[in-house]
Short mmCIF file of C-alpha atoms in Angstrom, two decimals:
data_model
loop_
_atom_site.label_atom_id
_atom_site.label_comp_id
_atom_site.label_asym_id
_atom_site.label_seq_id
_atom_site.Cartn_x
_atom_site.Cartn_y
_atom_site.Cartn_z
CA UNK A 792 0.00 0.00 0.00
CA UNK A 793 2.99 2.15 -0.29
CA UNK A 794 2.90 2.98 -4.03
CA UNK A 795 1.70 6.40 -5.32
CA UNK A 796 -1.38 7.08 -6.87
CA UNK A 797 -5.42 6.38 -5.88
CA UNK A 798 -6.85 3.53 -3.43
CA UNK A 799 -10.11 2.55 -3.41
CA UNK A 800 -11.82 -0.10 -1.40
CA UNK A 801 -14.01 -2.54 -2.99
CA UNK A 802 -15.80 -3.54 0.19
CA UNK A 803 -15.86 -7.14 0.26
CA UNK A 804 -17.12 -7.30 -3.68
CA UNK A 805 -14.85 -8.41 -6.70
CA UNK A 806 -15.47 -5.71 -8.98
CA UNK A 807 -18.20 -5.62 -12.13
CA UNK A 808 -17.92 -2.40 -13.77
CA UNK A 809 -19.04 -3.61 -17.11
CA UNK A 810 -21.54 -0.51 -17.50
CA UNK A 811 -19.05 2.29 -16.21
CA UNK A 812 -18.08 5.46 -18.43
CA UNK A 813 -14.43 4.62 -19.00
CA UNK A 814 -13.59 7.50 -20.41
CA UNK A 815 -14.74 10.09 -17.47
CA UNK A 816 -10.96 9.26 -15.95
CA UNK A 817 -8.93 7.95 -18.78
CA UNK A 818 -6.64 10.16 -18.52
CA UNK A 819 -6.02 9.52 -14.59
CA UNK A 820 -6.18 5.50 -15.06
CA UNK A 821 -2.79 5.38 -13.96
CA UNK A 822 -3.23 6.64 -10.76
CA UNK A 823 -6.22 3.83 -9.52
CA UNK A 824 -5.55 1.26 -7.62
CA UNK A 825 -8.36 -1.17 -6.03
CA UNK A 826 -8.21 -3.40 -3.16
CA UNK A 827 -10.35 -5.96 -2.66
CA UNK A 828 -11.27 -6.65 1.32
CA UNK A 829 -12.76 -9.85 2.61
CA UNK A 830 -13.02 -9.09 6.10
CA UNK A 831 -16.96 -9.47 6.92
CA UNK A 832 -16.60 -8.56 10.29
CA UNK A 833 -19.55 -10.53 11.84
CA UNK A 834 -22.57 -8.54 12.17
CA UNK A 835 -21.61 -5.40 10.84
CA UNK A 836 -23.10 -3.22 8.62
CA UNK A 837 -21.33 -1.92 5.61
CA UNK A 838 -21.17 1.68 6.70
CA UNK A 839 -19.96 0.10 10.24
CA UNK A 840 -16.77 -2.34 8.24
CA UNK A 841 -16.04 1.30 5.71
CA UNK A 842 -15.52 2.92 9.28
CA UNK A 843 -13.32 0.29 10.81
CA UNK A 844 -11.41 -0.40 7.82
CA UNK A 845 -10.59 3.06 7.22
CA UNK A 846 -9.19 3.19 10.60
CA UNK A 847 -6.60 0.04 9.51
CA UNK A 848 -6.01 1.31 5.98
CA UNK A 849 -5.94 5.05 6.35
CA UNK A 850 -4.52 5.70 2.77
CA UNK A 851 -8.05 4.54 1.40
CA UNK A 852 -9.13 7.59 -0.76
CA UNK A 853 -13.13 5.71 -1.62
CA UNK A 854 -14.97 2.98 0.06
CA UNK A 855 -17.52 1.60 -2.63
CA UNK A 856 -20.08 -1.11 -1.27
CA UNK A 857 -21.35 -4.22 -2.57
CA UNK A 858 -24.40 -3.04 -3.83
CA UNK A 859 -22.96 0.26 -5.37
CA UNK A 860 -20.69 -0.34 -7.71
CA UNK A 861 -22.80 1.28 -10.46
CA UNK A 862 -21.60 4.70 -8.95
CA UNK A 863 -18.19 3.37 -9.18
CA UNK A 864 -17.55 6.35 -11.69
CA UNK A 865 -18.72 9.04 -9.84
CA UNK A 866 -16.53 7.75 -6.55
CA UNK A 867 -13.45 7.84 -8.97
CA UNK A 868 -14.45 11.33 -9.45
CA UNK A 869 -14.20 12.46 -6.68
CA UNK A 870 -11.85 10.76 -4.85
CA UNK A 871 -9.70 12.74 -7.58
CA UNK A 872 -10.79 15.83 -6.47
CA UNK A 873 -10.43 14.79 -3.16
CA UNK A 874 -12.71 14.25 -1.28
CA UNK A 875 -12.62 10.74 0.52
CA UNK A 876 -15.79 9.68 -0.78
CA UNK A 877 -18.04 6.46 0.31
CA UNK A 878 -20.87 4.90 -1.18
CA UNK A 879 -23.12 2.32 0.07
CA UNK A 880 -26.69 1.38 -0.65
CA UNK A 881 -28.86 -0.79 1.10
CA UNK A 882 -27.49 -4.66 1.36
CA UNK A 883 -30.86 -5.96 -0.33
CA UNK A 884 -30.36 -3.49 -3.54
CA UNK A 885 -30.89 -4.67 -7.03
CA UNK A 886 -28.10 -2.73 -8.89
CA UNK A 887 -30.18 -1.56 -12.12
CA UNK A 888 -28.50 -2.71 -15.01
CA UNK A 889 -27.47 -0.21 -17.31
CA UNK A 890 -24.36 0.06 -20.04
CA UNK A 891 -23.44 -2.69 -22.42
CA UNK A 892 -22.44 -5.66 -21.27
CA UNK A 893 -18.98 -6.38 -21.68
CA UNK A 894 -17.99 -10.50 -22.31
CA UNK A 895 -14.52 -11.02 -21.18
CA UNK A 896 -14.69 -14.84 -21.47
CA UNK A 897 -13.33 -15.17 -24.73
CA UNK A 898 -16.73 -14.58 -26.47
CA UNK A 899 -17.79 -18.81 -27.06
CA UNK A 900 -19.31 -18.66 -23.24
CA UNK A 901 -20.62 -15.73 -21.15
CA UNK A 902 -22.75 -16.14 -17.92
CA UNK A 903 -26.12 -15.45 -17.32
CA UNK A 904 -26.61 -13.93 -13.66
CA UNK A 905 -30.35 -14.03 -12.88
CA UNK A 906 -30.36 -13.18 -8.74
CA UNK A 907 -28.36 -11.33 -6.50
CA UNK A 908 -27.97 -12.12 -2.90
CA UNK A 909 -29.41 -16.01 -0.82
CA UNK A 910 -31.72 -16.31 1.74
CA UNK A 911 -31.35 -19.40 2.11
CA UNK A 912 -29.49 -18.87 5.86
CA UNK A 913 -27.10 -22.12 6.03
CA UNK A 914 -25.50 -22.21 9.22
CA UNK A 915 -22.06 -21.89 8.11
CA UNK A 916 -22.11 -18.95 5.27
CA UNK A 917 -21.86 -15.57 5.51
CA UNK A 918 -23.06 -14.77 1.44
CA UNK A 919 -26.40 -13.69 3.02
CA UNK A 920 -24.99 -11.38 5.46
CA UNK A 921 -22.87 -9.98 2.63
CA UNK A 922 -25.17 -9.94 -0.73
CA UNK A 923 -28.15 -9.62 1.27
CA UNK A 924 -31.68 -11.70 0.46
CA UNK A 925 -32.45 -13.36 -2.56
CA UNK A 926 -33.67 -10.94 -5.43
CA UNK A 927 -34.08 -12.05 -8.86
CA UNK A 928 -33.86 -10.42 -12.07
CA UNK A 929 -37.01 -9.65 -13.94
CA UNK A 930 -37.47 -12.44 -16.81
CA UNK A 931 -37.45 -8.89 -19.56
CA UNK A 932 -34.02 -8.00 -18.36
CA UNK A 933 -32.76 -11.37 -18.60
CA UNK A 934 -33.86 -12.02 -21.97
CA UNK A 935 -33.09 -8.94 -23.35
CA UNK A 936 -29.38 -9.44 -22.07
CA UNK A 937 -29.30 -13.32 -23.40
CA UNK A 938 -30.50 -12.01 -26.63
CA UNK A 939 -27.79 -9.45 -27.03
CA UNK A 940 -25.25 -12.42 -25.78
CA UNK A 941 -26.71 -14.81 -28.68
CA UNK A 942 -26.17 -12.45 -31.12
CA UNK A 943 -22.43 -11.67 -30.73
CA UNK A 944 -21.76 -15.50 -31.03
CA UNK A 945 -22.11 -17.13 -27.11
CA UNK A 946 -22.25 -20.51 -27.90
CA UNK A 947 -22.63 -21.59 -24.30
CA UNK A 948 -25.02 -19.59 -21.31
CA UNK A 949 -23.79 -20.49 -18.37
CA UNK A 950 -27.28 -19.61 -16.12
CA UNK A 951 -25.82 -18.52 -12.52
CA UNK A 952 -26.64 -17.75 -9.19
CA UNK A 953 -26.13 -18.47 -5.76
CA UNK A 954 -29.66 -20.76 -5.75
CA UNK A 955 -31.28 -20.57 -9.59
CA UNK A 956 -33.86 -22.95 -8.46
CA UNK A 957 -35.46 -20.60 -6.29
CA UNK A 958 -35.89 -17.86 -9.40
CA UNK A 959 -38.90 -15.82 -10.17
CA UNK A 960 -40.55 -16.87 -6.69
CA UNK A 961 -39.84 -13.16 -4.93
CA UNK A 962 -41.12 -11.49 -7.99
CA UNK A 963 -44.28 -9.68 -8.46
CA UNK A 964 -45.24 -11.71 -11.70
CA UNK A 965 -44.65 -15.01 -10.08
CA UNK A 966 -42.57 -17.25 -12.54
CA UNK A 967 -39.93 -20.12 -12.27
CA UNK A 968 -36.67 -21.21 -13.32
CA UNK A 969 -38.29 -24.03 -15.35
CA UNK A 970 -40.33 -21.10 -17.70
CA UNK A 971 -36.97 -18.83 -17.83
CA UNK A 972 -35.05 -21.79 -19.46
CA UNK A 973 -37.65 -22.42 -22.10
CA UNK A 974 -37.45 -18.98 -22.94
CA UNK A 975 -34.05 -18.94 -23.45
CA UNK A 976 -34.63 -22.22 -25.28
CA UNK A 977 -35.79 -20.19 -27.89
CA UNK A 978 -32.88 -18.45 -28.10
CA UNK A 979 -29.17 -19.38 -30.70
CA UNK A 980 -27.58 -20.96 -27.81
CA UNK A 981 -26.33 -24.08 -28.37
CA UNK A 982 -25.62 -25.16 -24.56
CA UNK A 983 -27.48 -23.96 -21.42
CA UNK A 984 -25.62 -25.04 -18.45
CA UNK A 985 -27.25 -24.32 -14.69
CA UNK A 986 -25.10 -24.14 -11.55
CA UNK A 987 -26.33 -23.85 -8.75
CA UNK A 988 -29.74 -25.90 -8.08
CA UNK A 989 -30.74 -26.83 -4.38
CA UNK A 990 -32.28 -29.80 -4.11
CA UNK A 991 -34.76 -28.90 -2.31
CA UNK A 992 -36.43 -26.73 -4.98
CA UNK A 993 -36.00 -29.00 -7.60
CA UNK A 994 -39.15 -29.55 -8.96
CA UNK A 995 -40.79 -32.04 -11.03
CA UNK A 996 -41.86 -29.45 -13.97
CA UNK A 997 -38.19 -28.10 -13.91
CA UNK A 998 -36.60 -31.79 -14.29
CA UNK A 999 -39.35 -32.88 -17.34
CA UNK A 1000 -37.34 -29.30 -18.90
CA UNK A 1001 -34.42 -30.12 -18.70
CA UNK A 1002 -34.69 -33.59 -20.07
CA UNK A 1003 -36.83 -32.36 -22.66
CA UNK A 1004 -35.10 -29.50 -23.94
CA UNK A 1005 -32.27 -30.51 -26.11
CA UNK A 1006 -30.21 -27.19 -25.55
CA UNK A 1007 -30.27 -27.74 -21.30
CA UNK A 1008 -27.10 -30.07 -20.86
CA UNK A 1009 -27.61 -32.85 -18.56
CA UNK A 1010 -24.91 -31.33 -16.04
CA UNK A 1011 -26.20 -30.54 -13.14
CA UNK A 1012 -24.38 -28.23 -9.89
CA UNK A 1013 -26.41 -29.50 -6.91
CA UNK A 1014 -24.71 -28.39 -3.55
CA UNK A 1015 -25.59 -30.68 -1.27
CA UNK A 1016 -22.59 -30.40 1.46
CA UNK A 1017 -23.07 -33.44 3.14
CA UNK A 1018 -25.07 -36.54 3.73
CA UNK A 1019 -25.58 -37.71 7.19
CA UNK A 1020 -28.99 -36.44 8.35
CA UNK A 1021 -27.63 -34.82 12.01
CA UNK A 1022 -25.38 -32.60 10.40
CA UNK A 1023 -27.76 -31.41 7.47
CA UNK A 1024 -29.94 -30.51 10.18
CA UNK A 1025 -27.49 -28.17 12.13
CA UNK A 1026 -26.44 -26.57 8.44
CA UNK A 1027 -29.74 -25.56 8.52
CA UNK A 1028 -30.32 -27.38 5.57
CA UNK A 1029 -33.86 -28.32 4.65
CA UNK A 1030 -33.54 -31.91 3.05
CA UNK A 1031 -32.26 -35.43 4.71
CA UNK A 1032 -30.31 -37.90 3.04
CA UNK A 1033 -33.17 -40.24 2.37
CA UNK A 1034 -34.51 -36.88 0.10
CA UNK A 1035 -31.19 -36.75 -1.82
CA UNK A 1036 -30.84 -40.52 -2.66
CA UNK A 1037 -34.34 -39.98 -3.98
CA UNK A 1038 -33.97 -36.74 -6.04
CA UNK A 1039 -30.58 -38.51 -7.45
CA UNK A 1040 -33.07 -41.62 -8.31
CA UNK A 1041 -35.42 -39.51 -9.85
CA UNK A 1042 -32.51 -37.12 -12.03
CA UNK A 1043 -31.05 -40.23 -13.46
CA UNK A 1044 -34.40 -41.92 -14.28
CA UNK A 1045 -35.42 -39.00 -16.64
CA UNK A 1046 -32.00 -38.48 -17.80
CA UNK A 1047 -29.37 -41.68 -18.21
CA UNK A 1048 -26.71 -39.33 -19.06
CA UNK A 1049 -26.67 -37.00 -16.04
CA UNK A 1050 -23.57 -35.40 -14.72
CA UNK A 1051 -24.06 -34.41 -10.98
CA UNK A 1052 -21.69 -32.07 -9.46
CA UNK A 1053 -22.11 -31.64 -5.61
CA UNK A 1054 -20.12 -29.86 -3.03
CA UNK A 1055 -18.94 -31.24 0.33
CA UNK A 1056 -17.69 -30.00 3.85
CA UNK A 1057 -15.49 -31.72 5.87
CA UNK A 1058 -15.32 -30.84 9.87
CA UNK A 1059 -18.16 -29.18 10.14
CA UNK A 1060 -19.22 -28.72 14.23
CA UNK A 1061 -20.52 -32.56 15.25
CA UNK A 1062 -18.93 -34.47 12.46
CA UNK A 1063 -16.95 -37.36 14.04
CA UNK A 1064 -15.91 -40.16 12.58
CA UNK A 1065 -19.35 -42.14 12.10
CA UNK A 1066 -20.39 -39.16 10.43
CA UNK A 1067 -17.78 -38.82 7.70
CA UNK A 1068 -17.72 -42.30 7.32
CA UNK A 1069 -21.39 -42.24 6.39
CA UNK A 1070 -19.90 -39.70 3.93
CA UNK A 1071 -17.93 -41.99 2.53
CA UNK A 1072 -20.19 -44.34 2.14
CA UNK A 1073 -22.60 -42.13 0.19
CA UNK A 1074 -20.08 -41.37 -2.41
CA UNK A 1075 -19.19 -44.89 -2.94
CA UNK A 1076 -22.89 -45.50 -3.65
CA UNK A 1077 -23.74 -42.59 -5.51
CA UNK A 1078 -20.98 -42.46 -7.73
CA UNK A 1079 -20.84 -38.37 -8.09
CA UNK A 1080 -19.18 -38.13 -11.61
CA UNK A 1081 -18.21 -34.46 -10.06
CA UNK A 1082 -17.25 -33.24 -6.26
CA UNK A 1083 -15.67 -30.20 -4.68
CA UNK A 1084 -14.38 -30.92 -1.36
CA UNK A 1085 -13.85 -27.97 1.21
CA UNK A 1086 -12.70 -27.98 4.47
CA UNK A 1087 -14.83 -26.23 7.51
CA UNK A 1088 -13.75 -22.63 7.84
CA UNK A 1089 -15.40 -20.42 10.80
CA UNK A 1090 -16.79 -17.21 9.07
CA UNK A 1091 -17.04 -14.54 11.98
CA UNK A 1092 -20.77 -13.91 12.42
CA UNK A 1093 -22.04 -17.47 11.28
CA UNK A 1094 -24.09 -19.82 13.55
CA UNK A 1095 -21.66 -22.58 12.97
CA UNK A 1096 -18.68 -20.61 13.89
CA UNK A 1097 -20.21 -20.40 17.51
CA UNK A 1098 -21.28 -23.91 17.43
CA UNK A 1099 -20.03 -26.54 19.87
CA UNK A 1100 -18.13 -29.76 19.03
CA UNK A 1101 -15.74 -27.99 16.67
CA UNK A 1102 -13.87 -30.03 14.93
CA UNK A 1103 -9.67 -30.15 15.07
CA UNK A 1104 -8.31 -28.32 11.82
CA UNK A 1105 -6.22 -31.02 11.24
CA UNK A 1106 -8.63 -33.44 11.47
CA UNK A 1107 -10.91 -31.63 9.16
CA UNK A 1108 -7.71 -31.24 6.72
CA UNK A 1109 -7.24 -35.06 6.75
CA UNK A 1110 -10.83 -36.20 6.37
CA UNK A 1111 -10.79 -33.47 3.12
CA UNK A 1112 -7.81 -35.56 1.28
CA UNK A 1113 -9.48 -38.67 2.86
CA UNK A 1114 -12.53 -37.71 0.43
CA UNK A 1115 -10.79 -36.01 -2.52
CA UNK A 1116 -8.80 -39.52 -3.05
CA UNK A 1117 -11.90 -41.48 -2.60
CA UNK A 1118 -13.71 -39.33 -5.31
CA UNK A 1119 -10.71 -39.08 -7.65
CA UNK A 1120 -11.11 -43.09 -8.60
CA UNK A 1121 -14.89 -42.81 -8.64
CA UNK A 1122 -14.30 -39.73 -11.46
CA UNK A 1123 -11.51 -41.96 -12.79
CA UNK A 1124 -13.94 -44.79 -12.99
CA UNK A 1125 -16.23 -42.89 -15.05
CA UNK A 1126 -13.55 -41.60 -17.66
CA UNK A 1127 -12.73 -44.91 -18.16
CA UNK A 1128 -16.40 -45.31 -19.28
CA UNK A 1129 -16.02 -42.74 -22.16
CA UNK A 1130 -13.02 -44.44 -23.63
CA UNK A 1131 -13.82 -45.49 -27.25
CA UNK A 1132 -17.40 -42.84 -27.30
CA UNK A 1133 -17.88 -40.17 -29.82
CA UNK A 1134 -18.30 -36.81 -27.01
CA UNK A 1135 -19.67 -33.59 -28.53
CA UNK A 1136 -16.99 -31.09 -28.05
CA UNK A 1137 -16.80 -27.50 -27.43
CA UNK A 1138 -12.83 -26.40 -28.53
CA UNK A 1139 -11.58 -24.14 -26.54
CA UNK A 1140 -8.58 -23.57 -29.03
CA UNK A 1141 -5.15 -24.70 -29.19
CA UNK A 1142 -2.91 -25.60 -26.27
CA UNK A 1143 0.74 -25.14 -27.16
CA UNK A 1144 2.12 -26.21 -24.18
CA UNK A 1145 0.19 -29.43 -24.43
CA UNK A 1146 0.41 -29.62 -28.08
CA UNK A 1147 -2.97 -29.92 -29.46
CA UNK A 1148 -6.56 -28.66 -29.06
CA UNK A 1149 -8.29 -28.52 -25.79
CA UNK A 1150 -12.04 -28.25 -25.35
CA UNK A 1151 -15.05 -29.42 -23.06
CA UNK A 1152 -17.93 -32.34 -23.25
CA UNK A 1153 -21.59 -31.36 -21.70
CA UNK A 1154 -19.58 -32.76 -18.42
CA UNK A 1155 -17.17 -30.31 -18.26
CA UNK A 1156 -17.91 -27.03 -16.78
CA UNK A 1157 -15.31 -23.83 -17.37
CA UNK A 1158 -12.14 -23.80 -15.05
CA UNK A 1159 -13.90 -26.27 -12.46
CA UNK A 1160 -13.62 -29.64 -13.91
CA UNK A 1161 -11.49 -31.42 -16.58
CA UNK A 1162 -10.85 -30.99 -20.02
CA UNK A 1163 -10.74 -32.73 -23.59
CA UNK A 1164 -7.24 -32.92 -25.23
CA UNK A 1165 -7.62 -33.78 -28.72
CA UNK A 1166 -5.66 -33.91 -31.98
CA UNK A 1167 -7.15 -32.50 -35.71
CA UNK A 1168 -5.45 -32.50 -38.52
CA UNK A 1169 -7.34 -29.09 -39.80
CA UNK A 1170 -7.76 -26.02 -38.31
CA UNK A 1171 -10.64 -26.10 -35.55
CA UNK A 1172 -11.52 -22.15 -34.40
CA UNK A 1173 -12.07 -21.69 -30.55
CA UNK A 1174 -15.89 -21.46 -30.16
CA UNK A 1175 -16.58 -24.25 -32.68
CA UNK A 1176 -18.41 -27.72 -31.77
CA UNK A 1177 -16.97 -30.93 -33.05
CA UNK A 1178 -17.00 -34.83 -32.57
CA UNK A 1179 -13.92 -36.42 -30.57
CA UNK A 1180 -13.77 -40.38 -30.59
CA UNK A 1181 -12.61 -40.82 -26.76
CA UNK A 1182 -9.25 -42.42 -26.68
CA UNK A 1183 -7.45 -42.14 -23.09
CA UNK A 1184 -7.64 -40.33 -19.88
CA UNK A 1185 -4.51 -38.31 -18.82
CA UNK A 1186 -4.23 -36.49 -15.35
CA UNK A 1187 -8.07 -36.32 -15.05
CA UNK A 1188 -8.66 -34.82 -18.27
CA UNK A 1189 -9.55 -37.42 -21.11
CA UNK A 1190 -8.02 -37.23 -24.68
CA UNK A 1191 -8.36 -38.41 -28.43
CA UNK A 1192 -8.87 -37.79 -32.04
CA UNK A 1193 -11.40 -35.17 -34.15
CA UNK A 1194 -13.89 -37.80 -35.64
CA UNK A 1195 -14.09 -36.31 -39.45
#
């Protein structure tokens, strides 16, 4: 924090500035610098962390808060004239969009956001505290931005939020996730890929959509967090494990070729060793082609964090790796299924430190899971969908051969 120039605080938000005026400080660019603070500080309000952060980084010249950044132009201003500014707005805000969206994932895939903020109050996360409650987009705004995304060439809509299942229920004009996807059905995507469902809002309507509708992939981010029906209860967590074996029952019924993604916690307050072990167990049963295993982490202000029956870090650590082996030879398992298919492929373009193309099957979703190495003997464009006969599996990534 020693260099010259501008600092602004970001309070506790990565930045999205993809409707800001640029040019209202382009000639004093050099002179910003933004720091990103992830300090919640328990209860707090915003105004109350701006205050005590100020106090431990005095050189601050703007405080912007999370539901504010569409001022963000305005603070620049005149924190270069000045005068220390801070903006905040209320937690529960929905940030008007405005400006043209700005696609800085290559231009193939873009993301869809269609709510801000969970109220779904899990006993171990702070994102409520921080984003505020649930508000979803209105279904107009959302198609008018998925139109303009179809029509500069997104192949793939990535449709995002911290709970999409429980879209369109706060809104005046009651709607659904399920009508929102056949909308954007309609629409020249070519993939439509949904994280994050809960399963506890995961209806029948919206599972006959997306094993109807040809442009939904069959991939689908359910975070479940854990299995064993004592600890789902103190997450606060409103399904049991019974519920999950029979929403996973009822996913793969309608769709042979689902891909379920789940998250997990290990060391969560009350977990002993009959509990992960049940853990265990479920994975070895359910056979989760995709898992992201996290340990326990206390967030100041969080039920759990004040919980009894905490669980040693380095027990938590170990049961994590404990886990992450187990799952890495069920996802090897299921590689080893592909070997010899034909896989749709999306190409991500060429890798020259590996050689050849890489790209992504309906199974792969961006940066979080594995990837398709594959060999053409023409040029293949990033962006462009072709057929790869399935030859080996390398590192937890599988690899083969364009099909012409």
């Amino acid at each position: 924090m020693n260099q010259s120039g501008i600092f602004f605080l970001l309070a506790a938000v990565a930045l999205f500035c993809a409707g800001c005026r640029a040019e209202a400080t382009e000639n004093n660019l050099s002179q910003l610098h933004f720091v990103k603070y992830d300090d919640m500080m328990g209860d707090k309000t915003q105004e109350e962390r701006a205050a005590a952060i100020k106090k431990r980084l005095d050189q601050l010249d703007g405080i912007l808060g999370t539901t504010a950044y569409d001022q963000i132009v305005t603070l620049i201003e005149e924190a270069l004239e000045g005068k220390k500014p801070r903006r905040f707005q209320s937690v529960d805000r929905l940030v008007p969009d405005q400006g043209k969206r700005v696609v800085t994932t290559g231009g193939h895939y873009a993301y869809l956001k269609i709510a801000e903020g969970c109220s779904n109050g899990c006993a171990f996360c702070i994102i409520p505290k921080l984003r505020g409650k649930y508000r979803s987009r209105s279904m107009e705004a959302l198609l008018a931005e998925a139109e303009k995304l179809a029509a500069s060439g997104v192949k793939e809509l990535i449709v995002i939020a911290q709970d999409i299942t429980r879209y369109g229920l706060d809104l005046p004009e009651k709607t659904s996730l399920a009508a929102l996807l056949r909308e954007l059905c309609k629409l020249d995507f070519h993939w439509i890929r949904l994280h994050y469902l809960y399963p506890e809002s995961i209806t029948g309507e919206l599972i006959d959509v997306i094993a109807s509708e040809p442009k939904v992939l069959h991939y689908l981010d359910i975070p479940i967090q854990h299995c064993n029906d004592g600890i789902l209860k103190a997450m606060r967590r409103r399904n049991t494990r019974a519920e999950l074996e029979e929403l996973f029952a009822r996913l793969r019924a309608a769709m042979p070729d689902v891909v379920i993604r789940t998250s997990l916690i290990c060391g969560l307050p009350g977990e002993g060793e009959a509990e992960f072990e049940e853990l265990c167990g479920f994975l070895r049963e359910q056979k989760l082609q995709r898992v992201g295993v996290f340990q326990f982490s206390p967030e100041e202000g969080t039920l759990a964090a004040a919980m009894e029956d905490q669980v040693d870090p380095d027990t938590a650590a170990r049961r994590v790796e404990l886990l992450v082996d187990l799952q890495s030879r069920i996802m090897d398992a299921y590689h080893e299924e592909r070997l010899g298919s034909v896989m749709e492929v999306l190409c991500e373009g060429f890798d020259r430190n590996e050689g050849c193309y890489v790209g992504r099957t309906y199974a792969d979703s961006v940066d979080i899971d594995g990837r398709v190495l594959f060999t053409a003997a023409g040029l293949v464009p990033a962006g462009e969908f072709v057929q790869v006969r399935i030859t080996g599996v390398s590192d937890g990534d599988l690899t083969g051969e364009i099909e012409e």
